[in-house]
């Protein structure tokens, strides 16, 4: 089945630094990937839609200059949290749907970001 | 846009009993309804889904029902086991183009 690999699974960084999170579709191509943010005991909040070869589409209220998304290939999307602050600490999850086949989405395992 | 509501937010059942989680949606154009299970510190895992042309779907101990007229769908877990304990999310989508998630249900199965 479709597998999405997300890396790293957990990262701790200092305030002011940037962190890059990778989302890879291992056995399928995905023109579109999604990035979510999840606070403790809350639902997934869509941050942006990542489109291969074009600019990402950000949801209202999400700062595109702070959360940089790059979707350079059909199997890789990256989310970079720039100049991270403690309030950026959260669980970030990506998802992808195969360009062909099922309409269901597969989620990555998530990245827990802690900014100290 | 679509609004998905999910109830209850927490649910505790005795091992072996059944658990039911209900969701409602607002957009009649939604035609795909997946359910995800999320364990602590992990990403959501698809456990079952249903499309609008089907009223019910079953996979072993898990079943999902859909009432298009009333715009609600439910997850049924029978013979619950401790490993079923997790947070469950419903979602609604129009042909998989964008997913709207419910607020989640924390299920605890008591041994």
PDB file of C-alpha atoms in Angstrom:
ATOM      1  CA  UNK A   1       0.000   0.000   0.000  1.00  0.00           C
ATOM      2  CA  UNK A   2       0.840   3.661  -0.181  1.00  0.00           C
ATOM      3  CA  UNK A   3       3.477   4.685   2.346  1.00  0.00           C
ATOM      4  CA  UNK A   4       4.420   8.196   3.368  1.00  0.00           C
ATOM      5  CA  UNK A   5       7.649   8.699   5.233  1.00  0.00           C
ATOM      6  CA  UNK A   6       8.098  11.777   7.364  1.00  0.00           C
ATOM      7  CA  UNK A   7      11.394  12.848   8.845  1.00  0.00           C
ATOM      8  CA  UNK A   8      12.436  13.692  11.490  1.00  0.00           C
ATOM      9  CA  UNK A   9       9.933  12.225  13.895  1.00  0.00           C
ATOM     10  CA  UNK A  10      11.023  14.509  16.704  1.00  0.00           C
ATOM     11  CA  UNK A  11      13.157  17.594  16.712  1.00  0.00           C
ATOM     12  CA  UNK A  12      14.148  20.078  19.378  1.00  0.00           C
ATOM     13  CA  UNK A  13      15.564  23.405  18.297  1.00  0.00           C
ATOM     14  CA  UNK A  14      16.487  26.734  19.783  1.00  0.00           C
ATOM     15  CA  UNK A  15      14.399  29.841  19.260  1.00  0.00           C
ATOM     16  CA  UNK A  16      15.408  31.706  16.154  1.00  0.00           C
ATOM     17  CA  UNK A  17      16.653  28.701  14.241  1.00  0.00           C
ATOM     18  CA  UNK A  18      14.975  27.020  11.282  1.00  0.00           C
ATOM     19  CA  UNK A  19      13.836  23.446  11.011  1.00  0.00           C
ATOM     20  CA  UNK A  20      13.134  21.452   7.872  1.00  0.00           C
ATOM     21  CA  UNK A  21      10.665  18.575   7.836  1.00  0.00           C
ATOM     22  CA  UNK A  22      10.586  16.141   4.934  1.00  0.00           C
ATOM     23  CA  UNK A  23       7.618  14.238   3.589  1.00  0.00           C
ATOM     24  CA  UNK A  24       8.270  11.477   1.075  1.00  0.00           C
ATOM     25  CA  UNK A  25       5.907   9.212  -0.790  1.00  0.00           C
ATOM     26  CA  UNK A  26       7.852   5.967  -0.922  1.00  0.00           C
ATOM     27  CA  UNK A  27       6.015   3.895  -3.492  1.00  0.00           C
ATOM     28  CA  UNK A  28       3.863   6.329  -5.398  1.00  0.00           C
ATOM     29  CA  UNK A  29       3.911   9.729  -6.997  1.00  0.00           C
ATOM     30  CA  UNK A  30       1.981  12.562  -5.450  1.00  0.00           C
ATOM     31  CA  UNK A  31       1.463  15.808  -7.262  1.00  0.00           C
ATOM     32  CA  UNK A  32      -0.281  17.153  -4.205  1.00  0.00           C
ATOM     33  CA  UNK A  33       0.689  16.831  -0.578  1.00  0.00           C
ATOM     34  CA  UNK A  34      -0.799  18.458   2.461  1.00  0.00           C
ATOM     35  CA  UNK A  35       0.703  19.832   5.638  1.00  0.00           C
ATOM     36  CA  UNK A  36      -1.222  19.812   8.885  1.00  0.00           C
ATOM     37  CA  UNK A  37      -0.571  21.079  12.344  1.00  0.00           C
ATOM     38  CA  UNK A  38      -2.017  19.429  15.400  1.00  0.00           C
ATOM     39  CA  UNK A  39      -2.076  20.781  18.927  1.00  0.00           C
ATOM     40  CA  UNK A  40      -2.456  18.402  21.874  1.00  0.00           C
ATOM     41  CA  UNK A  41      -5.880  16.782  22.042  1.00  0.00           C
ATOM     42  CA  UNK A  42      -7.082  18.721  19.039  1.00  0.00           C
ATOM     43  CA  UNK A  43      -7.916  17.892  15.463  1.00  0.00           C
ATOM     44  CA  UNK A  44      -5.701  18.357  12.448  1.00  0.00           C
ATOM     45  CA  UNK A  45      -5.526  21.877  11.093  1.00  0.00           C
ATOM     46  CA  UNK A  46      -4.691  22.177   7.414  1.00  0.00           C
ATOM     47  CA  UNK A  47      -1.831  24.619   6.964  1.00  0.00           C
ATOM     48  CA  UNK A  48      -1.144  24.413   3.265  1.00  0.00           C
ATOM     49  CA  UNK A  49      -1.475  22.420   0.096  1.00  0.00           C
ATOM     50  CA  UNK A  50       1.804  21.614  -1.554  1.00  0.00           C
ATOM     51  CA  UNK A  51       1.808  21.330  -5.346  1.00  0.00           C
ATOM     52  CA  UNK A  52       4.707  19.860  -7.264  1.00  0.00           C
ATOM     53  CA  UNK A  53       6.386  22.445  -9.426  1.00  0.00           C
ATOM     54  CA  UNK A  54       4.334  25.377  -8.256  1.00  0.00           C
ATOM     55  CA  UNK A  55       3.754  27.526  -5.212  1.00  0.00           C
ATOM     56  CA  UNK A  56       1.979  26.120  -2.228  1.00  0.00           C
ATOM     57  CA  UNK A  57      -1.501  27.260  -1.316  1.00  0.00           C
ATOM     58  CA  UNK A  58      -1.731  28.428   2.273  1.00  0.00           C
ATOM     59  CA  UNK A  59      -4.788  28.433   4.469  1.00  0.00           C
ATOM     60  CA  UNK A  60      -5.997  31.680   5.916  1.00  0.00           C
ATOM     61  CA  UNK A  61      -3.946  32.756   8.884  1.00  0.00           C
ATOM     62  CA  UNK A  62      -0.881  30.696   8.016  1.00  0.00           C
ATOM     63  CA  UNK A  63       2.217  32.790   7.363  1.00  0.00           C
ATOM     64  CA  UNK A  64       3.785  31.646   4.124  1.00  0.00           C
ATOM     65  CA  UNK A  65       7.077  33.357   4.923  1.00  0.00           C
ATOM     66  CA  UNK A  66       7.325  31.507   8.179  1.00  0.00           C
ATOM     67  CA  UNK A  67       6.288  28.091   6.919  1.00  0.00           C
ATOM     68  CA  UNK A  68       8.165  27.600   3.679  1.00  0.00           C
ATOM     69  CA  UNK A  69       6.995  24.737   1.528  1.00  0.00           C
ATOM     70  CA  UNK A  70       8.929  23.239  -1.338  1.00  0.00           C
ATOM     71  CA  UNK A  71       7.576  20.444  -3.517  1.00  0.00           C
ATOM     72  CA  UNK A  72      10.459  19.905  -5.896  1.00  0.00           C
ATOM     73  CA  UNK A  73       9.575  16.400  -7.035  1.00  0.00           C
ATOM     74  CA  UNK A  74       6.609  14.081  -7.244  1.00  0.00           C
ATOM     75  CA  UNK A  75       7.786  12.220  -4.168  1.00  0.00           C
ATOM     76  CA  UNK A  76       9.110  14.903  -1.851  1.00  0.00           C
ATOM     77  CA  UNK A  77       7.674  17.924  -0.115  1.00  0.00           C
ATOM     78  CA  UNK A  78       9.452  19.856   2.605  1.00  0.00           C
ATOM     79  CA  UNK A  79       8.176  22.214   5.261  1.00  0.00           C
ATOM     80  CA  UNK A  80      10.662  24.633   6.774  1.00  0.00           C
ATOM     81  CA  UNK A  81       9.713  26.428   9.944  1.00  0.00           C
ATOM     82  CA  UNK A  82      11.799  29.581   9.810  1.00  0.00           C
ATOM     83  CA  UNK A  83      12.943  31.535  12.833  1.00  0.00           C
ATOM     84  CA  UNK A  84      11.089  29.147  15.095  1.00  0.00           C
ATOM     85  CA  UNK A  85       9.596  30.323  18.377  1.00  0.00           C
ATOM     86  CA  UNK A  86       8.169  28.340  21.296  1.00  0.00           C
ATOM     87  CA  UNK A  87       4.627  28.933  20.033  1.00  0.00           C
ATOM     88  CA  UNK A  88       5.568  26.994  16.890  1.00  0.00           C
ATOM     89  CA  UNK A  89       5.999  23.895  19.005  1.00  0.00           C
ATOM     90  CA  UNK A  90       3.472  21.426  17.702  1.00  0.00           C
ATOM     91  CA  UNK A  91       2.926  18.153  15.902  1.00  0.00           C
ATOM     92  CA  UNK A  92       3.280  18.568  12.144  1.00  0.00           C
ATOM     93  CA  UNK A  93       1.826  15.930   9.842  1.00  0.00           C
ATOM     94  CA  UNK A  94       1.947  15.583   6.092  1.00  0.00           C
ATOM     95  CA  UNK A  95      -0.326  13.566   3.871  1.00  0.00           C
ATOM     96  CA  UNK A  96      -0.329  12.554   0.248  1.00  0.00           C
ATOM     97  CA  UNK A  97      -2.611  10.871  -2.215  1.00  0.00           C
ATOM     98  CA  UNK A  98      -1.360   8.807  -5.119  1.00  0.00           C
ATOM     99  CA  UNK A  99      -1.813  10.480  -8.467  1.00  0.00           C
ATOM    100  CA  UNK A 100      -3.379   7.238  -9.619  1.00  0.00           C
ATOM    101  CA  UNK A 101      -5.635   4.861  -7.830  1.00  0.00           C
ATOM    102  CA  UNK A 102      -7.374   5.382  -4.519  1.00  0.00           C
ATOM    103  CA  UNK A 103      -8.710   8.772  -3.537  1.00  0.00           C
ATOM    104  CA  UNK A 104      -7.759   8.106   0.038  1.00  0.00           C
ATOM    105  CA  UNK A 105      -4.914   9.965   1.659  1.00  0.00           C
ATOM    106  CA  UNK A 106      -2.012   8.443   3.490  1.00  0.00           C
ATOM    107  CA  UNK A 107      -0.539  10.307   6.402  1.00  0.00           C
ATOM    108  CA  UNK A 108       3.052  10.481   7.489  1.00  0.00           C
ATOM    109  CA  UNK A 109       3.975   9.514  11.022  1.00  0.00           C
ATOM    110  CA  UNK A 110       4.255  13.129  12.090  1.00  0.00           C
ATOM    111  CA  UNK A 111       7.022  15.348  13.418  1.00  0.00           C
ATOM    112  CA  UNK A 112       6.989  16.645  16.937  1.00  0.00           C
ATOM    113  CA  UNK A 113       8.683  20.025  16.996  1.00  0.00           C
ATOM    114  CA  UNK A 114       9.762  21.495  20.309  1.00  0.00           C
ATOM    115  CA  UNK A 115      11.238  24.970  20.273  1.00  0.00           C
ATOM    116  CA  UNK A 116      13.146  25.951  23.401  1.00  0.00           C
TER     117      UNK A 116
ATOM    118  CA  UNK B   1     -17.291  25.447   3.280  1.00  0.00           C
ATOM    119  CA  UNK B   2     -17.796  22.026   4.765  1.00  0.00           C
ATOM    120  CA  UNK B   3     -18.355  21.697   8.508  1.00  0.00           C
ATOM    121  CA  UNK B   4     -17.837  18.334  10.154  1.00  0.00           C
ATOM    122  CA  UNK B   5     -18.978  17.720  13.692  1.00  0.00           C
ATOM    123  CA  UNK B   6     -18.007  14.661  15.688  1.00  0.00           C
ATOM    124  CA  UNK B   7     -19.454  13.180  18.875  1.00  0.00           C
ATOM    125  CA  UNK B   8     -18.634  12.186  21.494  1.00  0.00           C
ATOM    126  CA  UNK B   9     -15.289  13.789  22.235  1.00  0.00           C
ATOM    127  CA  UNK B  10     -14.431  11.046  24.717  1.00  0.00           C
ATOM    128  CA  UNK B  11     -15.756   7.535  24.982  1.00  0.00           C
ATOM    129  CA  UNK B  12     -14.978   4.773  27.456  1.00  0.00           C
ATOM    130  CA  UNK B  13     -16.204   1.227  26.964  1.00  0.00           C
ATOM    131  CA  UNK B  14     -15.556  -2.101  28.598  1.00  0.00           C
ATOM    132  CA  UNK B  15     -13.521  -4.585  26.645  1.00  0.00           C
ATOM    133  CA  UNK B  16     -15.804  -6.629  24.440  1.00  0.00           C
ATOM    134  CA  UNK B  17     -18.493  -3.965  24.212  1.00  0.00           C
ATOM    135  CA  UNK B  18     -19.246  -1.944  21.107  1.00  0.00           C
ATOM    136  CA  UNK B  19     -18.259   1.650  20.456  1.00  0.00           C
ATOM    137  CA  UNK B  20     -20.072   4.068  18.191  1.00  0.00           C
ATOM    138  CA  UNK B  21     -18.779   7.417  17.009  1.00  0.00           C
ATOM    139  CA  UNK B  22     -20.986   9.759  15.024  1.00  0.00           C
ATOM    140  CA  UNK B  23     -20.226  12.561  12.584  1.00  0.00           C
ATOM    141  CA  UNK B  24     -22.365  15.006  10.696  1.00  0.00           C
ATOM    142  CA  UNK B  25     -21.429  17.083   7.686  1.00  0.00           C
ATOM    143  CA  UNK B  26     -22.946  20.123   6.061  1.00  0.00           C
ATOM    144  CA  UNK B  27     -22.024  20.026   2.381  1.00  0.00           C
ATOM    145  CA  UNK B  28     -24.251  17.700   0.383  1.00  0.00           C
ATOM    146  CA  UNK B  29     -21.564  17.578  -2.308  1.00  0.00           C
ATOM    147  CA  UNK B  30     -19.232  15.620  -0.017  1.00  0.00           C
ATOM    148  CA  UNK B  31     -18.983  12.088  -1.330  1.00  0.00           C
ATOM    149  CA  UNK B  32     -16.064  10.439   0.427  1.00  0.00           C
ATOM    150  CA  UNK B  33     -15.885   9.777   4.151  1.00  0.00           C
ATOM    151  CA  UNK B  34     -12.778   8.214   5.671  1.00  0.00           C
ATOM    152  CA  UNK B  35     -12.134   7.353   9.293  1.00  0.00           C
ATOM    153  CA  UNK B  36      -8.679   7.623  10.814  1.00  0.00           C
ATOM    154  CA  UNK B  37      -7.186   6.157  13.975  1.00  0.00           C
ATOM    155  CA  UNK B  38      -4.404   8.086  15.634  1.00  0.00           C
ATOM    156  CA  UNK B  39      -2.294   6.638  18.382  1.00  0.00           C
ATOM    157  CA  UNK B  40      -0.309   8.855  20.683  1.00  0.00           C
ATOM    158  CA  UNK B  41       2.613  10.499  18.931  1.00  0.00           C
ATOM    159  CA  UNK B  42       1.814   9.006  15.557  1.00  0.00           C
ATOM    160  CA  UNK B  43       0.183  10.128  12.374  1.00  0.00           C
ATOM    161  CA  UNK B  44      -3.418   9.171  11.561  1.00  0.00           C
ATOM    162  CA  UNK B  45      -3.975   5.804   9.946  1.00  0.00           C
ATOM    163  CA  UNK B  46      -6.875   5.143   7.617  1.00  0.00           C
ATOM    164  CA  UNK B  47      -9.015   2.346   9.047  1.00  0.00           C
ATOM    165  CA  UNK B  48     -12.074   2.404   6.848  1.00  0.00           C
ATOM    166  CA  UNK B  49     -13.770   4.650   4.338  1.00  0.00           C
ATOM    167  CA  UNK B  50     -17.080   4.878   2.542  1.00  0.00           C
ATOM    168  CA  UNK B  51     -18.287   6.588  -0.575  1.00  0.00           C
ATOM    169  CA  UNK B  52     -21.652   8.225  -1.011  1.00  0.00           C
ATOM    170  CA  UNK B  53     -22.982   5.517  -3.304  1.00  0.00           C
ATOM    171  CA  UNK B  54     -22.791   2.992  -0.464  1.00  0.00           C
ATOM    172  CA  UNK B  55     -24.848   2.944   2.719  1.00  0.00           C
ATOM    173  CA  UNK B  56     -22.710   0.623   4.782  1.00  0.00           C
ATOM    174  CA  UNK B  57     -19.283  -0.943   4.705  1.00  0.00           C
ATOM    175  CA  UNK B  58     -17.770  -3.496   7.025  1.00  0.00           C
ATOM    176  CA  UNK B  59     -14.266  -4.734   7.637  1.00  0.00           C
ATOM    177  CA  UNK B  60     -14.039  -7.361  10.365  1.00  0.00           C
ATOM    178  CA  UNK B  61     -14.876  -5.606  13.648  1.00  0.00           C
ATOM    179  CA  UNK B  62     -15.188  -2.173  12.080  1.00  0.00           C
ATOM    180  CA  UNK B  63     -18.156  -0.860  10.156  1.00  0.00           C
ATOM    181  CA  UNK B  64     -19.219   2.502   8.840  1.00  0.00           C
ATOM    182  CA  UNK B  65     -22.732   3.621   7.958  1.00  0.00           C
ATOM    183  CA  UNK B  66     -23.742   6.615   5.891  1.00  0.00           C
ATOM    184  CA  UNK B  67     -27.051   8.424   5.747  1.00  0.00           C
ATOM    185  CA  UNK B  68     -26.833  10.917   2.904  1.00  0.00           C
ATOM    186  CA  UNK B  69     -30.263  12.364   3.508  1.00  0.00           C
ATOM    187  CA  UNK B  70     -29.487  13.217   7.100  1.00  0.00           C
ATOM    188  CA  UNK B  71     -25.837  13.980   6.292  1.00  0.00           C
ATOM    189  CA  UNK B  72     -24.394  11.811   8.983  1.00  0.00           C
ATOM    190  CA  UNK B  73     -22.092   8.845   9.143  1.00  0.00           C
ATOM    191  CA  UNK B  74     -21.000   6.632  11.975  1.00  0.00           C
ATOM    192  CA  UNK B  75     -18.152   4.346  12.940  1.00  0.00           C
ATOM    193  CA  UNK B  76     -18.995   1.136  14.734  1.00  0.00           C
ATOM    194  CA  UNK B  77     -16.388  -0.970  16.480  1.00  0.00           C
ATOM    195  CA  UNK B  78     -17.579  -4.293  17.855  1.00  0.00           C
ATOM    196  CA  UNK B  79     -15.886  -6.566  20.373  1.00  0.00           C
ATOM    197  CA  UNK B  80     -13.573  -3.776  21.400  1.00  0.00           C
ATOM    198  CA  UNK B  81     -10.066  -4.571  22.553  1.00  0.00           C
ATOM    199  CA  UNK B  82      -7.570  -2.496  24.567  1.00  0.00           C
ATOM    200  CA  UNK B  83      -5.530  -1.912  21.424  1.00  0.00           C
ATOM    201  CA  UNK B  84      -8.516  -0.097  19.946  1.00  0.00           C
ATOM    202  CA  UNK B  85      -7.826   2.702  22.418  1.00  0.00           C
ATOM    203  CA  UNK B  86      -6.833   5.751  20.374  1.00  0.00           C
ATOM    204  CA  UNK B  87      -8.190   8.981  18.965  1.00  0.00           C
ATOM    205  CA  UNK B  88     -10.498   8.539  16.008  1.00  0.00           C
ATOM    206  CA  UNK B  89     -11.164  11.206  13.408  1.00  0.00           C
ATOM    207  CA  UNK B  90     -13.855  11.306  10.793  1.00  0.00           C
ATOM    208  CA  UNK B  91     -13.479  13.360   7.649  1.00  0.00           C
ATOM    209  CA  UNK B  92     -15.558  14.480   4.702  1.00  0.00           C
ATOM    210  CA  UNK B  93     -14.311  15.202   1.240  1.00  0.00           C
ATOM    211  CA  UNK B  94     -15.519  16.029  -2.233  1.00  0.00           C
ATOM    212  CA  UNK B  95     -13.834  13.443  -4.413  1.00  0.00           C
ATOM    213  CA  UNK B  96     -10.721  13.583  -2.279  1.00  0.00           C
ATOM    214  CA  UNK B  97      -9.865  17.140  -3.248  1.00  0.00           C
ATOM    215  CA  UNK B  98      -9.857  18.549   0.258  1.00  0.00           C
ATOM    216  CA  UNK B  99     -10.525  16.876   3.570  1.00  0.00           C
ATOM    217  CA  UNK B 100     -12.417  18.373   6.468  1.00  0.00           C
ATOM    218  CA  UNK B 101     -11.818  16.633   9.764  1.00  0.00           C
ATOM    219  CA  UNK B 102     -14.006  16.186  12.772  1.00  0.00           C
ATOM    220  CA  UNK B 103     -12.677  17.203  16.174  1.00  0.00           C
ATOM    221  CA  UNK B 104     -11.773  13.682  17.197  1.00  0.00           C
ATOM    222  CA  UNK B 105     -12.994  11.110  19.690  1.00  0.00           C
ATOM    223  CA  UNK B 106     -10.699   9.725  22.333  1.00  0.00           C
ATOM    224  CA  UNK B 107     -11.693   6.089  22.799  1.00  0.00           C
ATOM    225  CA  UNK B 108     -10.597   4.185  25.879  1.00  0.00           C
ATOM    226  CA  UNK B 109     -11.240   0.471  26.103  1.00  0.00           C
ATOM    227  CA  UNK B 110     -11.139  -0.693  29.689  1.00  0.00           C
ATOM    228  CA  UNK B 111      -9.761  -4.214  30.147  1.00  0.00           C
TER     229      UNK B 111
END
